[in-house]
Short mmCIF file of C-alpha atoms and ligand atoms in Angstrom, two decimals:
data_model
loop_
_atom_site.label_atom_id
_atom_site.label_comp_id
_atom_site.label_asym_id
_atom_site.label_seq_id
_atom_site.Cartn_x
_atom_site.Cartn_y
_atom_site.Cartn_z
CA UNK A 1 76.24 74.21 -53.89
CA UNK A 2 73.53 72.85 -51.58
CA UNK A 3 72.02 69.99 -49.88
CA UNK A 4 69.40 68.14 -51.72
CA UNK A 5 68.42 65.20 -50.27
CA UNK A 6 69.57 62.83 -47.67
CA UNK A 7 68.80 59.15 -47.89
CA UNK A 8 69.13 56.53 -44.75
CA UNK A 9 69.88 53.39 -45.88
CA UNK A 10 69.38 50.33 -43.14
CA UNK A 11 70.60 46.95 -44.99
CA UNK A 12 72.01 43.70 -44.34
CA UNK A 13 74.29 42.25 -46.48
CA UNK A 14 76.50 40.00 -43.74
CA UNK A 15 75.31 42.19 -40.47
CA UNK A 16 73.11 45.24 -40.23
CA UNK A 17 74.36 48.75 -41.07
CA UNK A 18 72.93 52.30 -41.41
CA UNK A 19 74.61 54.81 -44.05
CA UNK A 20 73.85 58.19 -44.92
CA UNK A 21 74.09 59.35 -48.46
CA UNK A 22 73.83 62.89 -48.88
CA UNK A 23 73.35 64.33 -52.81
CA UNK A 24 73.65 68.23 -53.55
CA UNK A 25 72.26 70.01 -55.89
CA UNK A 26 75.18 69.80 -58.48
CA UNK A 27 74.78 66.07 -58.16
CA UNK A 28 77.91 65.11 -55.48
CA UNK A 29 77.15 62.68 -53.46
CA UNK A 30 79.32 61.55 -50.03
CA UNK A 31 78.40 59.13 -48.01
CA UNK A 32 78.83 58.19 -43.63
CA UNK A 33 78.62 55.30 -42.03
CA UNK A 34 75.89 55.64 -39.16
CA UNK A 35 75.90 52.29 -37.24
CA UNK A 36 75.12 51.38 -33.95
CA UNK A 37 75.72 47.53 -32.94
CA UNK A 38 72.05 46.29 -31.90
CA UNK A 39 70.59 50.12 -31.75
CA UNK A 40 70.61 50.49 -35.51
CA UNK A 41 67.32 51.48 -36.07
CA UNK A 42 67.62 54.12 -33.00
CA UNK A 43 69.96 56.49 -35.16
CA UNK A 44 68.34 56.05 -38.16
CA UNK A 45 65.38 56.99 -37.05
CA UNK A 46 67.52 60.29 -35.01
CA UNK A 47 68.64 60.93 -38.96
CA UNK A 48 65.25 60.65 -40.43
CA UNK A 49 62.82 62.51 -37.71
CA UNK A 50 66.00 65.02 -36.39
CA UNK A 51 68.85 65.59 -38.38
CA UNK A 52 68.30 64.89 -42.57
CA UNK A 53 65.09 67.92 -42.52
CA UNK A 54 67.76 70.38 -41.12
CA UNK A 55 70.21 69.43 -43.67
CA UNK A 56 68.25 70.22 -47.07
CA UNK A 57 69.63 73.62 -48.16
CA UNK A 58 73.03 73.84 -46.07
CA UNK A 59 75.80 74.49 -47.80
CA UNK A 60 77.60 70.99 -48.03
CA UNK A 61 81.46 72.42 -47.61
CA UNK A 62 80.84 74.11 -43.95
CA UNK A 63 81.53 71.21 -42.41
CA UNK A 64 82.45 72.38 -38.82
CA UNK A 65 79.41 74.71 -38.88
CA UNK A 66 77.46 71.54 -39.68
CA UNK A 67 79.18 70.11 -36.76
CA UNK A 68 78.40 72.32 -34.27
CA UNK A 69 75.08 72.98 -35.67
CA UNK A 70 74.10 69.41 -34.96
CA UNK A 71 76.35 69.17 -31.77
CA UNK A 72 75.00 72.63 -29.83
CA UNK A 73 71.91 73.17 -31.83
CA UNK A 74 70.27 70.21 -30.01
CA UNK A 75 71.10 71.20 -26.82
CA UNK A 76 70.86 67.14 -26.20
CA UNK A 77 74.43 66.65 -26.12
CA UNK A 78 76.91 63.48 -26.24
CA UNK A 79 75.94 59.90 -26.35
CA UNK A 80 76.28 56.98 -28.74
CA UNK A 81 72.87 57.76 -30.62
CA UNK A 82 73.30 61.58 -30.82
CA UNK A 83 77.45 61.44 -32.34
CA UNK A 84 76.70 58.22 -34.73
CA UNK A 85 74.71 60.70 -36.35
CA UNK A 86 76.84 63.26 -36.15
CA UNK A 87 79.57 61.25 -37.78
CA UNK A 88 77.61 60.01 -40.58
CA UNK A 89 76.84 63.41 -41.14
CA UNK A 90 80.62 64.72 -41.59
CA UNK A 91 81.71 61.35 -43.29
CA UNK A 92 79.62 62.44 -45.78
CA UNK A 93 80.05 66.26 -46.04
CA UNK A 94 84.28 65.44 -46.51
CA UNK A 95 83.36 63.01 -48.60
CA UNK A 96 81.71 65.14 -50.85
CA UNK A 97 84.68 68.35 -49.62
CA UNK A 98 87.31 65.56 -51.48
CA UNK A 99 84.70 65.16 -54.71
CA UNK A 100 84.27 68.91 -54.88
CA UNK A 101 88.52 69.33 -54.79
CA UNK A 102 89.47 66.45 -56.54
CA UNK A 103 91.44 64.75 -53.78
CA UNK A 104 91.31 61.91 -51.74
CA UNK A 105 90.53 63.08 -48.09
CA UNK A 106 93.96 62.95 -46.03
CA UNK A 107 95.23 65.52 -48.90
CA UNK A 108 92.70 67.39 -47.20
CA UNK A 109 93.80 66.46 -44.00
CA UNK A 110 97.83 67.48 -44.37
CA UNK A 111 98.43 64.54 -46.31
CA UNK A 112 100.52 61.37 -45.83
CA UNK A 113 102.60 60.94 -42.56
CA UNK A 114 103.56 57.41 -43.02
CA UNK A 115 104.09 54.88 -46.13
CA UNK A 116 100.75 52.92 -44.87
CA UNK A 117 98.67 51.82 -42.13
CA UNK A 118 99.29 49.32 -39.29
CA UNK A 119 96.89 47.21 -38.85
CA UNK A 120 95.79 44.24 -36.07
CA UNK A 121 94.01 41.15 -37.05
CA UNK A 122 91.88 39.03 -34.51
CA UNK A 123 93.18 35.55 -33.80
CA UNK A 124 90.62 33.63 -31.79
CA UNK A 125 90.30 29.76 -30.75
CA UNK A 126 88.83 28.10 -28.01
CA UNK A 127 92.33 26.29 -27.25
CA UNK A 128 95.78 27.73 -27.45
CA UNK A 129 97.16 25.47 -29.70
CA UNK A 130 94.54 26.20 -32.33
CA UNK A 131 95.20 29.76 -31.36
CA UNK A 132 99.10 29.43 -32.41
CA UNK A 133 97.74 28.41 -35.53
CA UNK A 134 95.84 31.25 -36.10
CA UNK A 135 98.24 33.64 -35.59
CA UNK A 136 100.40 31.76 -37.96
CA UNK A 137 97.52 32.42 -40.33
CA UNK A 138 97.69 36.03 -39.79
CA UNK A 139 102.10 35.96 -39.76
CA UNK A 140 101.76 34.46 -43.41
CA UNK A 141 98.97 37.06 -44.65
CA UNK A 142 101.88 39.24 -43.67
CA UNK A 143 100.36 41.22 -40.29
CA UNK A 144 102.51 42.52 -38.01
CA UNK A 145 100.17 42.88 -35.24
CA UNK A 146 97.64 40.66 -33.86
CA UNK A 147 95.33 40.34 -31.34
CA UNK A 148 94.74 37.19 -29.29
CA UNK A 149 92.03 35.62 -27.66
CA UNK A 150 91.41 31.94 -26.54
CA UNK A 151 88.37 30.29 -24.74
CA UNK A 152 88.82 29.68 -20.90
CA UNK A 153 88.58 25.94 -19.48
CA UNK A 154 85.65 25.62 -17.56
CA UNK A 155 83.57 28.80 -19.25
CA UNK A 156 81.00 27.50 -22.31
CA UNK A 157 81.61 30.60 -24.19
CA UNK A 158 84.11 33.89 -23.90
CA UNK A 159 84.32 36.73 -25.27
CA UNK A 160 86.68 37.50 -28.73
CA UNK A 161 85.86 33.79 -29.55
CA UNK A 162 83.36 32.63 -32.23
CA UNK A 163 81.94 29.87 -34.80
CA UNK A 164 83.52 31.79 -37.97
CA UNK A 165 87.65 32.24 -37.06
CA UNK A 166 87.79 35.42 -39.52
CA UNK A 167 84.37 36.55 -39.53
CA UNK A 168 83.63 36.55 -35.60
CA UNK A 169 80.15 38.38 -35.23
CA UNK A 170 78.84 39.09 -31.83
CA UNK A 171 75.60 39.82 -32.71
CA UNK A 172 73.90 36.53 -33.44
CA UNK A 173 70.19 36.47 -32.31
CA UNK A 174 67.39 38.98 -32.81
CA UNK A 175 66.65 38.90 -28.55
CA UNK A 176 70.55 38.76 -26.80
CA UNK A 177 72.03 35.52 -25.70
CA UNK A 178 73.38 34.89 -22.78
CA UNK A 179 76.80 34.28 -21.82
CA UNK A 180 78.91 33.62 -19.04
CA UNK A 181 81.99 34.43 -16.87
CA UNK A 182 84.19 33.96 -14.05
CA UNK A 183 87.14 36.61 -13.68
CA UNK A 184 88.82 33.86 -11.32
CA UNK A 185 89.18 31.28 -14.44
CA UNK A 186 89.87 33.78 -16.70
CA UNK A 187 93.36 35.54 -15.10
CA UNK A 188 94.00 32.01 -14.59
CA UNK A 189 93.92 31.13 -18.67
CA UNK A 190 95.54 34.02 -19.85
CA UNK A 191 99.02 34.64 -18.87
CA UNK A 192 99.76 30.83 -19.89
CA UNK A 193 98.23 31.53 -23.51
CA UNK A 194 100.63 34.52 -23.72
CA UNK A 195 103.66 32.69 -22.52
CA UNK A 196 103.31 30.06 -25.74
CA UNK A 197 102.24 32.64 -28.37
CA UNK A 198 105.60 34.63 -27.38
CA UNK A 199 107.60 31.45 -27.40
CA UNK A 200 106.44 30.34 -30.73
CA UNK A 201 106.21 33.55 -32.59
CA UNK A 202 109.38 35.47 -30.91
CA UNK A 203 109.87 39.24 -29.71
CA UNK A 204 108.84 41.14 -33.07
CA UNK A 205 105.05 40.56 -33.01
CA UNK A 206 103.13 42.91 -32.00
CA UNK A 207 100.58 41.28 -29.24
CA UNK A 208 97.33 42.47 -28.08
CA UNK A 209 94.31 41.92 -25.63
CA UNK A 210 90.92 42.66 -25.07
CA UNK A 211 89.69 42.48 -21.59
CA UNK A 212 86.33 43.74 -23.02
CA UNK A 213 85.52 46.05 -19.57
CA UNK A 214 85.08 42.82 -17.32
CA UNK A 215 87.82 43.46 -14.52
CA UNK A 216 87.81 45.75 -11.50
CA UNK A 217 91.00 47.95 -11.36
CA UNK A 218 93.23 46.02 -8.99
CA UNK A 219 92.16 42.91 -10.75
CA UNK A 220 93.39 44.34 -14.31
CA UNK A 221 96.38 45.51 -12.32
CA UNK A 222 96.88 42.26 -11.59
CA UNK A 223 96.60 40.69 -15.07
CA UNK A 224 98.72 43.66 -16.54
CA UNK A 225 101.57 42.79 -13.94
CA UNK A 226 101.33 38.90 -15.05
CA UNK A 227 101.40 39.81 -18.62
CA UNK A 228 104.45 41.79 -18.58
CA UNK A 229 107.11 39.26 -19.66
CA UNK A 230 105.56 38.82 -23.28
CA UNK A 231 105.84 42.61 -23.66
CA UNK A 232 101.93 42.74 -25.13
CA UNK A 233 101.49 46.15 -27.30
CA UNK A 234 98.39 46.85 -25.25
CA UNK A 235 95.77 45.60 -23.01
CA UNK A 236 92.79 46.71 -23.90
CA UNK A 237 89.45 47.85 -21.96
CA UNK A 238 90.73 46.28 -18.57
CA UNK A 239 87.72 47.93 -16.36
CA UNK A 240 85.12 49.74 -17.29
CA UNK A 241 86.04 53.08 -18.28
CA UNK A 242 82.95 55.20 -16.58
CA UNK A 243 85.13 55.67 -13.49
CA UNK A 244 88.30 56.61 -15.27
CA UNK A 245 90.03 57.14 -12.20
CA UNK A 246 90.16 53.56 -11.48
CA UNK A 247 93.14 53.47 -14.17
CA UNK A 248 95.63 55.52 -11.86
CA UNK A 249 94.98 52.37 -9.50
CA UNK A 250 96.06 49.98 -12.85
CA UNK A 251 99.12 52.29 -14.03
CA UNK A 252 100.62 52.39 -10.04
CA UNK A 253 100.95 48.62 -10.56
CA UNK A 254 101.71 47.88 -14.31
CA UNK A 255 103.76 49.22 -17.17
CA UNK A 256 102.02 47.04 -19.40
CA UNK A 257 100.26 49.85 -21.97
CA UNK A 258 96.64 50.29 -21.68
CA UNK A 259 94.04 50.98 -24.59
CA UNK A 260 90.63 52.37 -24.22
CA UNK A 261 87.80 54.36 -25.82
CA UNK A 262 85.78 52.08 -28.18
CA UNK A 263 82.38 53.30 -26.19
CA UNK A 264 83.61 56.78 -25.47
CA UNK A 265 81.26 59.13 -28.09
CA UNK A 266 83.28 62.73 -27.79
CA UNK A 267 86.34 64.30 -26.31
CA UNK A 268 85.00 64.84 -22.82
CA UNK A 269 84.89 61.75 -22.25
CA UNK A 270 88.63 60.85 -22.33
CA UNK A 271 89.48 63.73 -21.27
CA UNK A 272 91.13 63.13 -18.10
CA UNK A 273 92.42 59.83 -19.45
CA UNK A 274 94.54 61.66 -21.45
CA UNK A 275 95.73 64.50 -19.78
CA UNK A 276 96.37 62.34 -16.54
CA UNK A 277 98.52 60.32 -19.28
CA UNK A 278 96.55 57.04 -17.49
CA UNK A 279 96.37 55.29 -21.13
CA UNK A 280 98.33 55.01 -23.54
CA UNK A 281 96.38 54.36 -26.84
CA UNK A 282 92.80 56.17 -27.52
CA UNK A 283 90.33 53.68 -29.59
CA UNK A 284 87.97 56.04 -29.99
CA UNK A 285 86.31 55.49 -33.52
CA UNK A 286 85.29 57.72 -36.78
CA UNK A 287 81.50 56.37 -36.12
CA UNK A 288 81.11 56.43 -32.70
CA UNK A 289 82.69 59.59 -31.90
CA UNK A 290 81.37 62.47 -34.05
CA UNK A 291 83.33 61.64 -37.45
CA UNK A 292 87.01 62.71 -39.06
CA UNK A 293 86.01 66.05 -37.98
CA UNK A 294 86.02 65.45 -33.82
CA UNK A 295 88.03 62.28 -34.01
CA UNK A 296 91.29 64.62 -35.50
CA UNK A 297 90.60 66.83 -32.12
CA UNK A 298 90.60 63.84 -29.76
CA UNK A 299 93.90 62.67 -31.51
CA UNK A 300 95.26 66.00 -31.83
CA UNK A 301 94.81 66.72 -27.82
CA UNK A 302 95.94 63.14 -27.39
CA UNK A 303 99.24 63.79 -29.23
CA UNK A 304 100.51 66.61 -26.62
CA UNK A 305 100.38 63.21 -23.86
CA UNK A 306 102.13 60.82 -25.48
CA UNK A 307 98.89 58.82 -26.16
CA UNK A 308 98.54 57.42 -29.98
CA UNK A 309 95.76 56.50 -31.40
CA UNK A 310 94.37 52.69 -31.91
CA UNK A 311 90.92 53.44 -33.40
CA UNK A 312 88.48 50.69 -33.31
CA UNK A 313 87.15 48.29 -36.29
CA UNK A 314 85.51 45.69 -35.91
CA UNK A 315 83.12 44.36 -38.27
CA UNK A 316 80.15 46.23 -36.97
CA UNK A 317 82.29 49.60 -38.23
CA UNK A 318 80.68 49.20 -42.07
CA UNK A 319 83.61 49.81 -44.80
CA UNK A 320 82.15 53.83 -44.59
CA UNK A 321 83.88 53.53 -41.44
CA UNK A 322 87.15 51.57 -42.46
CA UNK A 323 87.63 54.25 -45.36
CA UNK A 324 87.37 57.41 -43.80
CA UNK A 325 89.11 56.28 -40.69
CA UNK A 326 92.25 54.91 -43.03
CA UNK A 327 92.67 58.90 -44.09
CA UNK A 328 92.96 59.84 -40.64
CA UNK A 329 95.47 57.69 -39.65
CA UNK A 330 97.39 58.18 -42.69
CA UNK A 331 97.92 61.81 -41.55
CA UNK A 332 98.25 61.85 -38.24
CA UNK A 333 101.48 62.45 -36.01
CA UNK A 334 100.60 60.17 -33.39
CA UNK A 335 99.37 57.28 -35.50
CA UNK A 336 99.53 53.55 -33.31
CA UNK A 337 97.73 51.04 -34.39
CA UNK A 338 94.25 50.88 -37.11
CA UNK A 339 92.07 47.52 -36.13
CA UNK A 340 90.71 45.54 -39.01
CA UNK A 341 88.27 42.95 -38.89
CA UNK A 342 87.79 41.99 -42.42
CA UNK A 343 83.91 42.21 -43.80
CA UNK A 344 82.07 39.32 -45.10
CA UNK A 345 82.30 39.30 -49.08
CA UNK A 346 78.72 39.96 -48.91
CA UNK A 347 79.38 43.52 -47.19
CA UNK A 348 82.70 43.97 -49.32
CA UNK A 349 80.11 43.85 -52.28
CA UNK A 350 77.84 46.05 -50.93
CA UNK A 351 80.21 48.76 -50.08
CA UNK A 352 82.48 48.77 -53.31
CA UNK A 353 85.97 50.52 -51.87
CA UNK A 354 89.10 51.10 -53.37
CA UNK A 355 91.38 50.78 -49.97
CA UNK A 356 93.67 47.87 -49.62
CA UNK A 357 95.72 45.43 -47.58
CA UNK A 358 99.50 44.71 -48.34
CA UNK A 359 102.08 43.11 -46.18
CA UNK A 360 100.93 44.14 -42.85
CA UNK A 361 99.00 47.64 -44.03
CA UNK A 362 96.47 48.83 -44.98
CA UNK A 363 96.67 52.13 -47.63
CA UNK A 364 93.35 54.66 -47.94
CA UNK A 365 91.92 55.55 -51.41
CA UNK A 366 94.10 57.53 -53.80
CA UNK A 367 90.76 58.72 -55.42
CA UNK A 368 89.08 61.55 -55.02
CA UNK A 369 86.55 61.53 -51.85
CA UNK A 370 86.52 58.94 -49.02
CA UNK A 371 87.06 55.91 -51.79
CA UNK A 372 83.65 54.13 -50.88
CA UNK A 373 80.33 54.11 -51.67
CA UNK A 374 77.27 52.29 -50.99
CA UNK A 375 75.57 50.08 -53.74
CA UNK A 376 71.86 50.77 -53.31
CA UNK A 377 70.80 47.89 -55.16
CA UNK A 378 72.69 45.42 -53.38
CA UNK A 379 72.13 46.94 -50.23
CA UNK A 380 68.05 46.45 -51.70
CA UNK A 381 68.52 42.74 -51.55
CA UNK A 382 69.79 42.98 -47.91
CA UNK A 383 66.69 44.28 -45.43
CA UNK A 384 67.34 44.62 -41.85
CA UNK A 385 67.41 41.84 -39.87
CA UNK A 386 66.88 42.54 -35.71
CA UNK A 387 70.36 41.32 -34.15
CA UNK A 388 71.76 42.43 -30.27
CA UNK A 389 74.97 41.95 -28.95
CA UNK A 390 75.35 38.88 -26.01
CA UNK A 391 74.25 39.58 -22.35
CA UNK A 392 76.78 38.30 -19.78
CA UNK A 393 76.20 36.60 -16.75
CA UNK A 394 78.88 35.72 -13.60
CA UNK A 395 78.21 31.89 -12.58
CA UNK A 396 75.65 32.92 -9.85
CA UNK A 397 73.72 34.33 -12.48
CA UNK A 398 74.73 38.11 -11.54
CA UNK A 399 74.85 40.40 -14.78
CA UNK A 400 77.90 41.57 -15.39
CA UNK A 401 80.25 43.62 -18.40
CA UNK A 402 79.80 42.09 -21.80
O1 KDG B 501 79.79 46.03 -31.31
C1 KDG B 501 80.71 45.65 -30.34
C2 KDG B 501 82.04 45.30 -30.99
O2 KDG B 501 82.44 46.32 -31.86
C3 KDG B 501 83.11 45.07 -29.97
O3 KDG B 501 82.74 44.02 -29.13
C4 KDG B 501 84.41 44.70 -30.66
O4 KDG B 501 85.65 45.00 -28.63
C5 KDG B 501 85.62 44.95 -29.84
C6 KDG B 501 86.86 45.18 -30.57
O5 KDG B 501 87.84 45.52 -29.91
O6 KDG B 501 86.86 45.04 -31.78
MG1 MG B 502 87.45 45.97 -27.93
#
């Protein structure tokens, strides 16, 4: 069997994605999920010019070849353009590795570890009593997880907090908007907001945070110390991770568990966050970090340090994403926690998917393959629309994290 043509879709249908369908000869096709958040167009044009002429012809079931083919062959290593691609690239080849066998993908993978898959919801309000209501929302839909995040008096806008409660989309304008912040109102508003949603929903939920990268390390320490009587399940993105040493400083002052990784694109680059045991979830995601085929190393390596993983998806991870991810986790030893930020119906349609949420989990395709495809004709009604993620500014006007 052979590679005979690889397609790059770019549609809209809710947000913008980019998927890769690969077809072989035979007539198997597998599809990967390719998108970038506001740099769409930047890996689909790496998968047009770059990657889909050196594909025609390969054997479609030497997936790791493929891998390092695309990984060493460049020379060009790492980065969020360069292991998008990548990924899309290996979604689809197991995709099409599960057609070819006739099983769904974690068969492939060692099979099930775990009845189903643990997944977080987003509650988000600009006050905390609308907040307790929206984690109510997510308690009755049967989650066991959640995480929380509330507007801060005195700020206009914060991050995790949006016009749609369940369909929160950062990217709302074709040139970035700006935002603001002030990390002195913030650790102010937050341990408060914590306090109530413990009070009101008791010990068994899980809880968790997103700092979104916008503290300094004794800061975080800080908010990680003042969080610790409502037990949280993990903070998440305190500082920014490109000087990971920075987290010793966090983990000599807090046992409140820390979660990182969203940005990170391969191994290397949490690394030392792992060995140095300074986290203790890895949110590294299928997209974003080379596919199912490097995302099982990361999580493999992270398993010998205690660290589980907590791989990222939000709605900017297309259902591609969601559905190879799911077989992962399924399989895994060191399985934590699967985000899900439920698509728009709109997207739903144009990815048709077979995986499904029940009482707190979510359970990966029982069919053959990855369990998702991409509807070409819908996805023809949807063209690209230019979108970038929010541009944050301190009070003073100073840039800072997003
Ligand atoms: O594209 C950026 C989003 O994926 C990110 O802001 C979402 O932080 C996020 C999360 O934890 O879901
Ligand atoms: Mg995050």
């Amino acid at each position: 069997m052979r590679i005979a043509e690889a397609r790059v879709i770019v549609t809209c249908p809710g947000r913008n994605f980019v998927t890769l369908k690969i077809i072989t000869d035979e007539g198997a096709t597998g599809v990967g999920d390719a998108t970038l958040n506001g740099r769409e167009l930047a890996v689909a044009s790496y998968l047009r010019e770059h990657v889909v002429p050196a594909l025609l012809g390969r054997d479609p079931a030497m997936i790791e070849d493929t891998w390092q083919y695309l990984y060493q062959g460049a020379y060009w290593r790492r980065g969020p353009v360069t292991m998008s691609a990548i990924a899309a690239v290996d979604m689809a080849l197991w995709d099409i590795k599960g057609k070819v066998a006739g099983l769904p993908v974690y068969q492939l993978l060692g099979g099930r570890s775990r009845a189903g898959v643990t997944v977080y919801g987003h509650a988000n309000a600009e006050t905390v009593d609308e907040v307790l209501v929206e984690v109510g929302r997510y308690v009755d839909m049967g989650y066991r997880a959640v995480r929380v995040q509330t507007g801060v008096p005195g700020l206009t806008t914060t991050y995790g907090v949006g016009g749609d409660r369940m369909f929160y989309e950062p990217a709302d304008a074709a040139i970035a908007t700006e935002v603001e912040w002030s990390t002195e109102r913030y650790l102010a508003a937050v341990p408060p907001v914590f306090a109530r949603v413990r009070d009101e929903f008791g010990p068994h939920l899980r809880l968790l945070h997103d700092v979104h990268h916008r503290l300094t390390p004794i800061e975080a320490a800080r908010l990680g110390r003042s969080l610790e009587p409502y037990a949280l399940t993990w903070l998440e993105d305190p500082v920014r991770a490109e000087l990971q040493e920075g987290f010793r400083l966090i983990r000599q002052h807090t046992t409140t568990p820390l979660a990182v990784g969203e940005v990170f694109n391969t191994i290397w680059d949490c690394q030392r966050l792992i060995s140095e045991q300074l986290i203790d979830y890895i949110r590294t995601s299928v997209v974003h970090a080379g596919g199912l085929t490097h995302l099982r190393r990361i999580f493999d390596f992270a398993s010998l340090y205690h660290v589980r993983s907590g791989s990222h998806g939000a709605t900017d991870l297309s259902p591609v994403s969601l559905a190879a991810a799911l077989h992962l986790d399924i399989s895994i030893p060191n399985f934590g926690l699967q985000e899900y930020m439920r698509h728009t119906r709109a997207t739903d349609t144009a990815f048709p998917h077979t995986y499904r949420f029940e009482a707190g989990y979510l359970h990966p395709a029982e069919e053959p393959g990855l369990g998702v495809d991409l509807d070409e004709q819908v996805a023809a009604q949807y063209p690209y629309q230019p979108a970038a993620l929010p541009v944050n500014r301190l009070e003073d006007r100073t840039i800072h994290s997003w």
